[in-house]
Coordinates of C-alpha atoms and ligand atoms in Angstrom, one line a residue:
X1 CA 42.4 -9.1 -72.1
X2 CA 41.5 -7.9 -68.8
X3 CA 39.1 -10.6 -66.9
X4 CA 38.0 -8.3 -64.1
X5 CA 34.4 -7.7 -63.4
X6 CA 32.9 -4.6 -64.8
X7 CA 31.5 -2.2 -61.6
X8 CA 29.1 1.0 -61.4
X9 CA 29.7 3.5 -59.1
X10 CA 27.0 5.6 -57.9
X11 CA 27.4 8.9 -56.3
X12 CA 30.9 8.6 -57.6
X13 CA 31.6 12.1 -57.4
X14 CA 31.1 12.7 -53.7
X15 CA 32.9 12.1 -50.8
X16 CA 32.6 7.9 -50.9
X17 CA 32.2 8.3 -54.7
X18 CA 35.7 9.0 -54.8
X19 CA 37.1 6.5 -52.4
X20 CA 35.7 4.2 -54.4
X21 CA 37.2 5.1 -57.3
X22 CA 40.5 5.5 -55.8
X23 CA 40.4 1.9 -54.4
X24 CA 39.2 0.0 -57.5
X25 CA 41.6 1.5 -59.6
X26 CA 43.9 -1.4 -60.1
X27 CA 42.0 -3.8 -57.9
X28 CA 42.9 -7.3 -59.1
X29 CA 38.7 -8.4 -59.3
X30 CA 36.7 -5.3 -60.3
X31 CA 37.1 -2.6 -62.8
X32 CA 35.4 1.0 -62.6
X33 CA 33.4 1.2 -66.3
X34 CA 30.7 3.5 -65.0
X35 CA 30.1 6.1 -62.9
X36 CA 26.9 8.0 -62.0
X37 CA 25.7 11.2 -60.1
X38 CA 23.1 13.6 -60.2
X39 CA 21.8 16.2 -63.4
X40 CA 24.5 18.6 -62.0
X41 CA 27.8 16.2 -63.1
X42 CA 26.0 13.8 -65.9
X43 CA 27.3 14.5 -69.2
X44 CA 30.5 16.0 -68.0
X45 CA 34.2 13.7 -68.2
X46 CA 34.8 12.3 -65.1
X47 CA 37.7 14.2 -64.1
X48 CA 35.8 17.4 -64.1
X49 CA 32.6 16.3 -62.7
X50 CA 34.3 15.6 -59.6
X51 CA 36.1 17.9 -57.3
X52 CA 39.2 15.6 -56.8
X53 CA 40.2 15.6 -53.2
X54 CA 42.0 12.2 -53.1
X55 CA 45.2 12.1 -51.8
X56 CA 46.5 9.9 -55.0
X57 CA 46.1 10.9 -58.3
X58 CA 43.0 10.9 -60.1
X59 CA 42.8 7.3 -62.0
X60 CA 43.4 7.7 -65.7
X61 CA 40.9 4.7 -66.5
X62 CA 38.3 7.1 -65.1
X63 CA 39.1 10.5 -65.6
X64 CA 37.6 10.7 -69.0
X65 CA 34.6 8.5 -68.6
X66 CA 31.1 10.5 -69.1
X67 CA 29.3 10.8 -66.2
X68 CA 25.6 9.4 -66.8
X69 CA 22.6 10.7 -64.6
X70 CA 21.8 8.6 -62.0
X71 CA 18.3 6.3 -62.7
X72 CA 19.8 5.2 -66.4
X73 CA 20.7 2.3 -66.9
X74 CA 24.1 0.8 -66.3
X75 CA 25.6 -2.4 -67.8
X76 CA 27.4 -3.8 -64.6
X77 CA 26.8 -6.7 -62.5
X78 CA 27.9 -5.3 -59.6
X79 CA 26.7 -1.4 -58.3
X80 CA 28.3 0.0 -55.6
X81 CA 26.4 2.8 -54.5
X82 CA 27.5 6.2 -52.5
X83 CA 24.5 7.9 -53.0
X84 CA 22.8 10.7 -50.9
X85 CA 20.2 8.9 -48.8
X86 CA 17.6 11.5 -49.9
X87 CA 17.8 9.2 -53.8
X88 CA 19.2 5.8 -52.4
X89 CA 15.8 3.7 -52.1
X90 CA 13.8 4.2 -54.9
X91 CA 17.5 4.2 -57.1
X92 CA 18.8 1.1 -55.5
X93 CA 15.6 -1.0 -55.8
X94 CA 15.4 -0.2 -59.1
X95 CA 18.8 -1.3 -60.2
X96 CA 18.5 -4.5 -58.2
X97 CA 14.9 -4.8 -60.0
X98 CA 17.0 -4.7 -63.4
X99 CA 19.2 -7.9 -61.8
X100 CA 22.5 -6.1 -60.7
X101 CA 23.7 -6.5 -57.3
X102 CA 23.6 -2.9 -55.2
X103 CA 26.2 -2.8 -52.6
X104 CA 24.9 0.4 -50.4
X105 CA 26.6 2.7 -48.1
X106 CA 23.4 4.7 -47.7
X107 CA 21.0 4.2 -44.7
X108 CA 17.7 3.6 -46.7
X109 CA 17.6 -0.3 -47.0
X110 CA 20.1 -1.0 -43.6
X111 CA 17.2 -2.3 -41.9
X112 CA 14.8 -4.3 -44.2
X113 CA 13.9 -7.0 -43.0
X114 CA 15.3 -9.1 -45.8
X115 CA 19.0 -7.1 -46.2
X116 CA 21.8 -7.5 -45.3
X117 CA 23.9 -5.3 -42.4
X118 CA 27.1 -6.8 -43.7
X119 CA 30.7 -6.3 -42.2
X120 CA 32.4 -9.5 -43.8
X121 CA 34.4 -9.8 -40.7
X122 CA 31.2 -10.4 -38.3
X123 CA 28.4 -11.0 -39.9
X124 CA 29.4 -13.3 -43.2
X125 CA 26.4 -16.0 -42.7
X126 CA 23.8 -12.9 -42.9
X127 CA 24.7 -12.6 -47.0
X128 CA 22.3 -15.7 -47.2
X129 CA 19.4 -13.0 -46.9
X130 CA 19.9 -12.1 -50.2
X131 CA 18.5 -15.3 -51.8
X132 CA 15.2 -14.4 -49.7
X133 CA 15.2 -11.0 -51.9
X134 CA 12.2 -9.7 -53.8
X135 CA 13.8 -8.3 -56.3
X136 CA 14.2 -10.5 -59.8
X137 CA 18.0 -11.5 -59.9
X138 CA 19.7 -8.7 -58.6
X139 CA 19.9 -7.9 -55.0
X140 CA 21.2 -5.7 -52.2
X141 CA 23.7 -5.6 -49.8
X142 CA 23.8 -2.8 -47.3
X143 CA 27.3 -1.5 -45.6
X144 CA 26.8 -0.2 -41.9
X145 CA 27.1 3.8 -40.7
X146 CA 30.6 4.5 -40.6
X147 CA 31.1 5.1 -36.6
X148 CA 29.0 1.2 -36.3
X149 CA 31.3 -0.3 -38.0
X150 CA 34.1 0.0 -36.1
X151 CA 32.4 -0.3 -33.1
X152 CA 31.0 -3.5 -34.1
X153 CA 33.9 -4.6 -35.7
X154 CA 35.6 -4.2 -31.9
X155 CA 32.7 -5.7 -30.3
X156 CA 32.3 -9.1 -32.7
X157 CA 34.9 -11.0 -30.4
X158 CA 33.5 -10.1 -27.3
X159 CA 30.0 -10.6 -28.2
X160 CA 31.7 -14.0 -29.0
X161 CA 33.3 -14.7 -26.1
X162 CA 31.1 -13.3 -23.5
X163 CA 27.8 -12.1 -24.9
X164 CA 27.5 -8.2 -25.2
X165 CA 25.0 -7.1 -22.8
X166 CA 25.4 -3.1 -23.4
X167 CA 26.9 -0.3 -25.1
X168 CA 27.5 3.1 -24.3
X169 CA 29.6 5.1 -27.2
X170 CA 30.9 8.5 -27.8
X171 CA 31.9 9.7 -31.2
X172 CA 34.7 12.0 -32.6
X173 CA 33.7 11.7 -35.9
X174 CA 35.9 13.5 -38.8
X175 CA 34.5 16.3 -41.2
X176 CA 34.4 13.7 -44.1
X177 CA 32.0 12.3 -42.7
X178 CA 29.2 15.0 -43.7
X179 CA 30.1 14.7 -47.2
X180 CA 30.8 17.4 -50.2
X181 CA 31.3 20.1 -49.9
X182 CA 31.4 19.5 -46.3
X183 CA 30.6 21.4 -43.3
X184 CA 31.6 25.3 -43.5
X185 CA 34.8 26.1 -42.2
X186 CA 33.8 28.7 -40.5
X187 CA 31.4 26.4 -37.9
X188 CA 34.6 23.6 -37.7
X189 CA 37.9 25.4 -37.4
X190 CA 38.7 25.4 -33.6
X191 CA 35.2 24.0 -32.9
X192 CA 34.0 21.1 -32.1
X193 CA 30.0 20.5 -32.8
X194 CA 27.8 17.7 -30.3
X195 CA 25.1 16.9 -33.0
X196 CA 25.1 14.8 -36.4
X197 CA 21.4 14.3 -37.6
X198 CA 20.6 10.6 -37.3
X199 CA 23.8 9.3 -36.4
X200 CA 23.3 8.3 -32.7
X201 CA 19.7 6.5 -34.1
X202 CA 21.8 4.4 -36.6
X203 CA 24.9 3.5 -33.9
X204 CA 21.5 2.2 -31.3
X205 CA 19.8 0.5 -34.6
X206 CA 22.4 -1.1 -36.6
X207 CA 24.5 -2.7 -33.8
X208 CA 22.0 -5.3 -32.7
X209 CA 21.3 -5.8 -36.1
X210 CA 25.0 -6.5 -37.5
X211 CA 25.6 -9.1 -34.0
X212 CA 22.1 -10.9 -34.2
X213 CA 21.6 -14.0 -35.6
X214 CA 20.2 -15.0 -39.0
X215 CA 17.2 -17.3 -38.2
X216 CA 14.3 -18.5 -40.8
X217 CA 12.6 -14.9 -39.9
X218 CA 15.4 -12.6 -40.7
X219 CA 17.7 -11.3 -38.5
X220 CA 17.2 -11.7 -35.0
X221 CA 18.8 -8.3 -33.1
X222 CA 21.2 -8.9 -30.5
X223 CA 20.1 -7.9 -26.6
X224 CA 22.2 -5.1 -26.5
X225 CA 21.4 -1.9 -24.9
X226 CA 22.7 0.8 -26.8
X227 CA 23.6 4.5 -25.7
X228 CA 25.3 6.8 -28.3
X229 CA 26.3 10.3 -28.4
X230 CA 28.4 11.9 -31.5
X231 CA 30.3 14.9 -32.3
X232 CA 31.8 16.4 -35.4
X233 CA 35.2 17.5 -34.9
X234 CA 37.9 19.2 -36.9
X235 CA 39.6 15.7 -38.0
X236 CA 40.0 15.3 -42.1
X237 CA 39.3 11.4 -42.1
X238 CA 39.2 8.7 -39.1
X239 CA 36.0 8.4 -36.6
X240 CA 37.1 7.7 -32.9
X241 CA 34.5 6.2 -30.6
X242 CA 35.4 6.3 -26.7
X243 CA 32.7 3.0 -25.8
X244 CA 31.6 1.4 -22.6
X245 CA 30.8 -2.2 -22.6
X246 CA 28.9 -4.7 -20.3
X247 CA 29.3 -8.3 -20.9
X248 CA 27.7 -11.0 -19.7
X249 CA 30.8 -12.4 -18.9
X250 CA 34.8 -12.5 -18.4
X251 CA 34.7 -10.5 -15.3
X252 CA 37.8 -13.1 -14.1
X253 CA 39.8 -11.9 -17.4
X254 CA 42.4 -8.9 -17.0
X255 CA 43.1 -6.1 -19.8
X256 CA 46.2 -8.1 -21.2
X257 CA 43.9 -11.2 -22.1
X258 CA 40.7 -9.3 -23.3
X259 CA 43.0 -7.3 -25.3
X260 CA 44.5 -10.6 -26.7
X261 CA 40.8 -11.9 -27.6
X262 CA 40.7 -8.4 -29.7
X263 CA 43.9 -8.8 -31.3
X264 CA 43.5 -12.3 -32.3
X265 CA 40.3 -12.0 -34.0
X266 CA 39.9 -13.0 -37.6
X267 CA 37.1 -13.9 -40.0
X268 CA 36.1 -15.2 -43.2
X269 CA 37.6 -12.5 -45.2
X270 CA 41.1 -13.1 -43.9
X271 CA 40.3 -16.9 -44.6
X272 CA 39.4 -16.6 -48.0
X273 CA 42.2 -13.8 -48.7
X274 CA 40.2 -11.3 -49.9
X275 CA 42.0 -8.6 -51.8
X276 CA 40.5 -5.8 -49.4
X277 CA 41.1 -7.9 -46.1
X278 CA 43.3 -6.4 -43.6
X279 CA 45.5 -9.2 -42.2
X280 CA 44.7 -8.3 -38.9
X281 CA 40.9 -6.4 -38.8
X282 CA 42.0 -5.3 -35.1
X283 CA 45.0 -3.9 -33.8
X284 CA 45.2 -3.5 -30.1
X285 CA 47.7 -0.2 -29.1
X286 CA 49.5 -0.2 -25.9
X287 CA 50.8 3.4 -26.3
X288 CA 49.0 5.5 -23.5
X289 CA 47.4 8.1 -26.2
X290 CA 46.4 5.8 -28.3
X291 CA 44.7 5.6 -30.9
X292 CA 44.7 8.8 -33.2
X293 CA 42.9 9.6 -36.4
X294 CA 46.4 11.3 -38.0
X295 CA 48.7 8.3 -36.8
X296 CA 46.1 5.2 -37.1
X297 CA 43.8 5.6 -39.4
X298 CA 45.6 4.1 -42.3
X299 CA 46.7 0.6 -40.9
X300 CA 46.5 -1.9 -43.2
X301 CA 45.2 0.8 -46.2
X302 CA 42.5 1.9 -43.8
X303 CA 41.1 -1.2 -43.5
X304 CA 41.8 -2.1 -40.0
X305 CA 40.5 -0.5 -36.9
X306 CA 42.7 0.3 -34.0
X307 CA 41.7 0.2 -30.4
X308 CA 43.4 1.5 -27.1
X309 CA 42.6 2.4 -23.8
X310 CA 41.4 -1.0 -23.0
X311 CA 40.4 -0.9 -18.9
X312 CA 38.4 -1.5 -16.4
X313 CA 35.0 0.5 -16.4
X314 CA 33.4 1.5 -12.7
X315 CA 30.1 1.4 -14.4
X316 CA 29.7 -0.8 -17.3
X317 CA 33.3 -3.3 -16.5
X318 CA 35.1 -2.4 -19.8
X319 CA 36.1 0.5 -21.3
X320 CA 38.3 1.2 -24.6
X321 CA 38.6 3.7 -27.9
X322 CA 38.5 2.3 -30.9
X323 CA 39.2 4.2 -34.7
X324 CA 38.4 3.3 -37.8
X325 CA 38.4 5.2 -41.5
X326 CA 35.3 6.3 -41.8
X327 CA 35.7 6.4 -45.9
X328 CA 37.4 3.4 -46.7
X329 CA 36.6 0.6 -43.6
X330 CA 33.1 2.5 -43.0
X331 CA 32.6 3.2 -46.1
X332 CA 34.0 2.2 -49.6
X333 CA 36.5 -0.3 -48.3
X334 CA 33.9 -2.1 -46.6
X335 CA 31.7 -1.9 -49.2
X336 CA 34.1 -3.2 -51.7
X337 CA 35.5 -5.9 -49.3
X338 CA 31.1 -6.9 -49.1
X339 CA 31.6 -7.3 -52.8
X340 CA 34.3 -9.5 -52.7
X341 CA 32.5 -11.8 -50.4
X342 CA 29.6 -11.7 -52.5
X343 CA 31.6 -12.9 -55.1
X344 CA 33.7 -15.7 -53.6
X345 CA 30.3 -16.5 -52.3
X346 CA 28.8 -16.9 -56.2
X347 CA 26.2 -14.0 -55.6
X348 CA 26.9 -11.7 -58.5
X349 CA 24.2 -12.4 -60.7
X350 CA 25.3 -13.7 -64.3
X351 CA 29.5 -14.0 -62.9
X352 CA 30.5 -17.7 -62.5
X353 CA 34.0 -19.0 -61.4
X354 CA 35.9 -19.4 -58.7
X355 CA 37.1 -16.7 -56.7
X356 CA 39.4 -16.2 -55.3
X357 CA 41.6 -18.7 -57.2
X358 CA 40.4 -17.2 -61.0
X359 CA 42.6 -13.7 -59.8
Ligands
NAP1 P1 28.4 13.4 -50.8 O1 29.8 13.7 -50.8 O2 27.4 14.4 -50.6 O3 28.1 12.7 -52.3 C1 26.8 12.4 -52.7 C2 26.7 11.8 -54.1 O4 25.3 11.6 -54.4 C3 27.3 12.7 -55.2 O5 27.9 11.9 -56.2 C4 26.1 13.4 -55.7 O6 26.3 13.8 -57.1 C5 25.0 12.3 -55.6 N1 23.7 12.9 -55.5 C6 23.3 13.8 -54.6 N2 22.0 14.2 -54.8 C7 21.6 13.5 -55.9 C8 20.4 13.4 -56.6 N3 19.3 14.1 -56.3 N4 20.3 12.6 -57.7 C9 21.4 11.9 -58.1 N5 22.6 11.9 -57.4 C10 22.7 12.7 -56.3 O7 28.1 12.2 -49.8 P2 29.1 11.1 -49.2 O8 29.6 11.6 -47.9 O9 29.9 10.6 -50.3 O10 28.0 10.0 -48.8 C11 27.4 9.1 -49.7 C12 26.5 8.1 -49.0 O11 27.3 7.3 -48.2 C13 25.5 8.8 -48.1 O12 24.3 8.0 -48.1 C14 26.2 8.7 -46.7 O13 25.3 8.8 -45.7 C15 26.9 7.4 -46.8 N6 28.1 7.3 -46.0 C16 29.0 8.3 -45.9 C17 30.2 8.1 -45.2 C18 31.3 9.2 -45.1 O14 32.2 9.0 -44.3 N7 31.2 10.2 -45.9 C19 30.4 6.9 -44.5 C20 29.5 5.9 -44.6 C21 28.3 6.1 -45.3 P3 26.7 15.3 -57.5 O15 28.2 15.5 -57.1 O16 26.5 15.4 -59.0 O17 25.9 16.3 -56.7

């Protein structure tokens, strides 16, 4: 009999939908029983509700399950949601109202006061939020914006060491990012386009968030100045950020030693062996071009990000580039490896056991 826990996927035919579903299929913990998306898909087999653009095949344990309409109700502890922002809020309060746990990649709930900003690797202790939660049982755990998280994903040993004093980031963030059916070819191909709605808001929000420190009141944001700009470029999948860094600190250390700090970092997930955790969440390139989306962006199944470039900064003391996968580690990836911790964490309401020993 198969023991793995039952999951809903919401927005499962779009652009995360489907990374989702890719990913869980044969995941040793969770199972895909129910997928959701708007009037548009429900009622229709999987496998034609969605406009397959996966690299793998399309999973057979979901091809023919009926898509419902997002807003009924779902059987499934666990909800991982890749829903437009424009429904995310009212939909995810609502299913954690009915007790399942909502793991989010949407922006709506990212900054409630009593939420989680959760990258496993940084921010584990922060998942204790969720027993502060209004809602009745269920709960919900929120996944950064997909350029954040690797950013603070490469800043979490730093801030460590040294304190992170300020940030300033420029994106080269991949057409996947926008979503289906994506932005026209006509305004991408052999173009490049300085302006995502919202994103550089969400880089200058969420990072203080993800490195501040869980006190009695919530979250307490980390000091960090923050300066983003973004850009959509012609890239399929992988979000580069070229960053400037102050610390408080370190100004003694040389590249080769900061770079080791990077490299060396581990966390919780890589304790507990999670089945999404990337042995090694950073890897630290020496090539001189390095790192790019085509040849990086799939360490470790997408789960780890890469950084290069690490030198000296004239203005703010350090400067590097760092990638990540925007749909699997800033996205479903990271939203499934959230899941995992909530689960070796006993969070999942109704699912008892111990995990990760019960795989
Ligand atoms: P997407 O490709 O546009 O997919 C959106 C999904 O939401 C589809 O399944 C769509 O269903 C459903 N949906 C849209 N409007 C709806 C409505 N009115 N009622 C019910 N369902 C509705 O977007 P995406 O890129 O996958 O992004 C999903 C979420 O993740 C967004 O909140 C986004 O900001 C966030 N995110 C995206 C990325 C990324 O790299 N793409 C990274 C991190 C976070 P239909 O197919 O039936 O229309």
């Amino acid at each position: 009999m198969d023991q793995r826990i039952a999951v809903g996927v919401l927005g499962a035919t779009g652009s995360v939908g489907q990374r989702f579903v890719s990913l869980l299929d044969e995941h040793p913990w969770f199972r895909v029983t129910e997928v959701a998306a708007s009037k548009r898909s429900a009622g229709k087999p999987y496998s034609e509700a969605a406009q397959w653009l996966q690299s793998s095949p399309l999973p057979e344990a979901v091809a023919d399950l009926t898509v419902r309409e997002v807003g009924a109700s779902m059987d499934t502890p666990i909800v991982f949601s890749a829903l437009s922002a424009s429904v995310a809020g009212e939909v995810e309060e609502e299913m954690a109202g009915q007790g399942h746990l909502v793991i989010s990649n949407a922006r709506s709930h990212r900054m409630d006061p009593d939420v989680p900003l959760l990258i496993p690797e940084v921010n584990p202790d922060h998942l204790a939020l969720v027993d502060r939660q209004r809602w009745n049982g269920g709960g919900i755990i929120t996944n950064p914006n997909c350029s954040t998280i690797g950013i603070a994903l490469a800043l979490k040993p730093l801030h460590d060491a040294f304190g992170v004093r300020a940030l300033h980031a420029v994106t080269l963030q991949a057409v996947s990012g926008a979503g289906l059916p994506g932005v026209p070819s006509v305004e991408m191909l052999d173009n490049a386009i300085p302006y995502i709605p919202g994103e550089e808001d969400k880089i200058e929000r969420e990072t203080g968030k993800i490195l501040g420190d869980l006190t009695s009141a919530g979250v307490e944001a980390a000091a960090i100045e923050v300066s983003a700009q973004c850009n959509r470029v012609p890239v399929v999948d992988g979000h580069l950020a070229a960053v400037s860094v102050g610390l408080k600190g370190g100004s003694e250390l040389d590249a080769a030693e900061l770079g080791r700090i990077l490299a060396e970092f581990s966390g919780e997930p890589q304790d507990l062996g999670l089945p999404t955790a990337p042995a090694r969440p950073i890897h630290v390139l020496s090539g001189e071009a390095d790192p790019q989306p085509r040849r990086h962006r799939d360490l470790e199944g997408g789960m780890a990000v890469s950084v290069g470039r690490l030198r000296p900064c004239p203005i703010l003391g350090w400067r590097f580039v760092v990638l990540s996968h925007n749909t699997i580690r800033g996205a479903a990836g990271g939203a499934i490896l959230c899941g995992e911790l909530a689960l070796a964490r006993g969070l999942v309401p109704g699912v008892s056991g111990t995990w990760p020993s019960a795989s």
